[in-house]
Amino acid sequence: MESNQSHWRVRASCRDADPDGLFVRGAEQNRAKVVCMGCPVRTECLAEALDNRISFGVWGGMTERERRALLRRRPDIESWHELLTTARREFAGADEEEDEPAVRVG
């Protein structure tokens, strides 16, 4: 049985893409990263790659080199899924707070 964290794959923008187009090298990686832009599950995808130390392909808009650098900078992170999900939730809450007036007039 698949975990809840894996269900994101059915909503991924790349779900019908040719996998060979996502596991490329060099300049072609930039084209692969375009698929990630605006993907509704980009955070989950990136967390999966970071938590599982996936060392190939573009995941969540990051290349393997970018992910390795991030992992080196932040070896203290035990769960990227938890960190990124919490950050996304907090960011969404901050956006909602900004939409509301700080002081009500009237």
PDB file of C-alpha atoms in Angstrom:
ATOM      1  CA  MET A   1       0.000   0.000   0.000  1.00  0.00           C
ATOM      2  CA  GLU A   2       1.254   3.467  -0.894  1.00  0.00           C
ATOM      3  CA  SER A   3       1.751   6.025   1.873  1.00  0.00           C
ATOM      4  CA  ASN A   4      -0.210   9.275   1.962  1.00  0.00           C
ATOM      5  CA  GLN A   5       3.008  11.130   1.199  1.00  0.00           C
ATOM      6  CA  SER A   6       3.267   9.289  -2.148  1.00  0.00           C
ATOM      7  CA  HIS A   7      -0.212  10.170  -3.408  1.00  0.00           C
ATOM      8  CA  TRP A   8       1.150  13.484  -4.666  1.00  0.00           C
ATOM      9  CA  ARG A   9       2.477  11.692  -7.752  1.00  0.00           C
ATOM     10  CA  VAL A  10      -0.958  11.378  -9.358  1.00  0.00           C
ATOM     11  CA  ARG A  11      -1.281  15.191  -9.282  1.00  0.00           C
ATOM     12  CA  ALA A  12       2.231  15.946 -10.547  1.00  0.00           C
ATOM     13  CA  SER A  13       2.581  18.032 -13.710  1.00  0.00           C
ATOM     14  CA  CYS A  14       5.119  15.507 -14.990  1.00  0.00           C
ATOM     15  CA  ARG A  15       2.964  12.418 -14.407  1.00  0.00           C
ATOM     16  CA  ASP A  16       2.491  11.868 -18.164  1.00  0.00           C
ATOM     17  CA  ALA A  17       5.887  13.211 -19.231  1.00  0.00           C
ATOM     18  CA  ASP A  18       8.583  11.038 -20.727  1.00  0.00           C
ATOM     19  CA  PRO A  19      10.826  10.128 -17.763  1.00  0.00           C
ATOM     20  CA  ASP A  20      13.888  10.446 -19.987  1.00  0.00           C
ATOM     21  CA  GLY A  21      13.112  14.162 -20.258  1.00  0.00           C
ATOM     22  CA  LEU A  22      13.334  14.593 -16.478  1.00  0.00           C
ATOM     23  CA  PHE A  23      16.529  12.616 -15.961  1.00  0.00           C
ATOM     24  CA  VAL A  24      18.883  14.619 -18.146  1.00  0.00           C
ATOM     25  CA  ARG A  25      22.206  16.406 -17.746  1.00  0.00           C
ATOM     26  CA  GLY A  26      23.575  19.857 -18.471  1.00  0.00           C
ATOM     27  CA  ALA A  27      21.491  22.566 -20.130  1.00  0.00           C
ATOM     28  CA  GLU A  28      18.621  20.147 -20.716  1.00  0.00           C
ATOM     29  CA  GLN A  29      17.980  20.244 -16.967  1.00  0.00           C
ATOM     30  CA  ASN A  30      16.665  23.793 -17.322  1.00  0.00           C
ATOM     31  CA  ARG A  31      14.019  22.528 -19.739  1.00  0.00           C
ATOM     32  CA  ALA A  32      13.101  19.772 -17.316  1.00  0.00           C
ATOM     33  CA  LYS A  33      12.787  22.317 -14.484  1.00  0.00           C
ATOM     34  CA  VAL A  34      10.192  24.255 -16.500  1.00  0.00           C
ATOM     35  CA  VAL A  35       7.823  21.305 -16.051  1.00  0.00           C
ATOM     36  CA  CYS A  36       8.032  21.900 -12.283  1.00  0.00           C
ATOM     37  CA  MET A  37       7.011  25.550 -12.444  1.00  0.00           C
ATOM     38  CA  GLY A  38       3.463  25.897 -11.210  1.00  0.00           C
ATOM     39  CA  CYS A  39       3.203  22.197 -10.345  1.00  0.00           C
ATOM     40  CA  PRO A  40       0.658  21.746  -7.536  1.00  0.00           C
ATOM     41  CA  VAL A  41       2.842  19.162  -5.769  1.00  0.00           C
ATOM     42  CA  ARG A  42       6.282  20.668  -6.260  1.00  0.00           C
ATOM     43  CA  THR A  43       6.908  20.786  -2.497  1.00  0.00           C
ATOM     44  CA  GLU A  44       6.014  17.125  -1.980  1.00  0.00           C
ATOM     45  CA  CYS A  45       8.194  16.104  -4.916  1.00  0.00           C
ATOM     46  CA  LEU A  46      11.192  18.036  -3.627  1.00  0.00           C
ATOM     47  CA  ALA A  47      10.710  16.661  -0.108  1.00  0.00           C
ATOM     48  CA  GLU A  48      10.634  13.104  -1.469  1.00  0.00           C
ATOM     49  CA  ALA A  49      13.920  13.613  -3.296  1.00  0.00           C
ATOM     50  CA  LEU A  50      15.607  15.247  -0.301  1.00  0.00           C
ATOM     51  CA  ASP A  51      14.319  12.807   2.324  1.00  0.00           C
ATOM     52  CA  ASN A  52      15.275   9.798   0.213  1.00  0.00           C
ATOM     53  CA  ARG A  53      18.569  11.276  -1.019  1.00  0.00           C
ATOM     54  CA  ILE A  54      17.578  10.703  -4.648  1.00  0.00           C
ATOM     55  CA  SER A  55      20.733  11.466  -6.577  1.00  0.00           C
ATOM     56  CA  PHE A  56      19.473  11.735 -10.140  1.00  0.00           C
ATOM     57  CA  GLY A  57      16.972  13.745 -12.138  1.00  0.00           C
ATOM     58  CA  VAL A  58      15.037  16.947 -11.605  1.00  0.00           C
ATOM     59  CA  TRP A  59      12.688  16.729  -8.624  1.00  0.00           C
ATOM     60  CA  GLY A  60      10.616  19.614  -7.289  1.00  0.00           C
ATOM     61  CA  GLY A  61      12.382  22.038  -9.591  1.00  0.00           C
ATOM     62  CA  MET A  62      15.883  21.210  -8.356  1.00  0.00           C
ATOM     63  CA  THR A  63      18.674  19.316 -10.070  1.00  0.00           C
ATOM     64  CA  GLU A  64      20.702  16.663  -8.287  1.00  0.00           C
ATOM     65  CA  ARG A  65      23.577  19.152  -7.903  1.00  0.00           C
ATOM     66  CA  GLU A  66      21.274  21.756  -6.323  1.00  0.00           C
ATOM     67  CA  ARG A  67      19.817  19.173  -3.953  1.00  0.00           C
ATOM     68  CA  ARG A  68      23.271  17.925  -2.919  1.00  0.00           C
ATOM     69  CA  ALA A  69      24.332  21.497  -2.133  1.00  0.00           C
ATOM     70  CA  LEU A  70      21.186  22.061  -0.065  1.00  0.00           C
ATOM     71  CA  LEU A  71      21.715  18.815   1.848  1.00  0.00           C
ATOM     72  CA  ARG A  72      25.314  19.825   2.599  1.00  0.00           C
ATOM     73  CA  ARG A  73      24.196  23.251   3.847  1.00  0.00           C
ATOM     74  CA  ARG A  74      21.434  21.792   6.030  1.00  0.00           C
ATOM     75  CA  PRO A  75      22.556  18.416   7.420  1.00  0.00           C
ATOM     76  CA  ASP A  76      20.480  19.107  10.537  1.00  0.00           C
ATOM     77  CA  ILE A  77      17.131  18.610   8.764  1.00  0.00           C
ATOM     78  CA  GLU A  78      15.647  15.227   9.684  1.00  0.00           C
ATOM     79  CA  SER A  79      12.435  15.507   7.654  1.00  0.00           C
ATOM     80  CA  TRP A  80      12.321  17.732   4.604  1.00  0.00           C
ATOM     81  CA  HIS A  81       8.676  16.777   4.128  1.00  0.00           C
ATOM     82  CA  GLU A  82       7.803  18.128   7.561  1.00  0.00           C
ATOM     83  CA  LEU A  83       9.924  21.264   7.141  1.00  0.00           C
ATOM     84  CA  LEU A  84       8.621  22.153   3.674  1.00  0.00           C
ATOM     85  CA  THR A  85       4.990  21.366   4.502  1.00  0.00           C
ATOM     86  CA  THR A  86       5.151  23.532   7.622  1.00  0.00           C
ATOM     87  CA  ALA A  87       6.838  26.370   5.731  1.00  0.00           C
ATOM     88  CA  ARG A  88       4.221  26.230   2.970  1.00  0.00           C
ATOM     89  CA  ARG A  89       1.405  26.297   5.537  1.00  0.00           C
ATOM     90  CA  GLU A  90       2.974  29.248   7.385  1.00  0.00           C
ATOM     91  CA  PHE A  91       3.544  31.128   4.128  1.00  0.00           C
ATOM     92  CA  ALA A  92      -0.081  30.584   3.094  1.00  0.00           C
ATOM     93  CA  GLY A  93      -1.232  31.849   6.495  1.00  0.00           C
ATOM     94  CA  ALA A  94       0.980  34.934   6.204  1.00  0.00           C
ATOM     95  CA  ASP A  95      -0.523  35.673   2.786  1.00  0.00           C
ATOM     96  CA  GLU A  96      -4.033  35.526   4.232  1.00  0.00           C
ATOM     97  CA  GLU A  97      -3.051  37.846   7.090  1.00  0.00           C
ATOM     98  CA  GLU A  98      -1.631  40.387   4.629  1.00  0.00           C
ATOM     99  CA  ASP A  99      -4.940  40.468   2.759  1.00  0.00           C
ATOM    100  CA  GLU A 100      -6.784  41.530   5.904  1.00  0.00           C
ATOM    101  CA  PRO A 101      -6.567  45.157   7.017  1.00  0.00           C
ATOM    102  CA  ALA A 102      -4.413  45.625  10.120  1.00  0.00           C
ATOM    103  CA  VAL A 103      -6.863  48.148  11.563  1.00  0.00           C
ATOM    104  CA  ARG A 104     -10.557  48.206  10.868  1.00  0.00           C
ATOM    105  CA  VAL A 105     -11.943  51.641  10.153  1.00  0.00           C
ATOM    106  CA  GLY A 106     -15.517  52.534  10.781  1.00  0.00           C
TER     107      GLY A 106
END
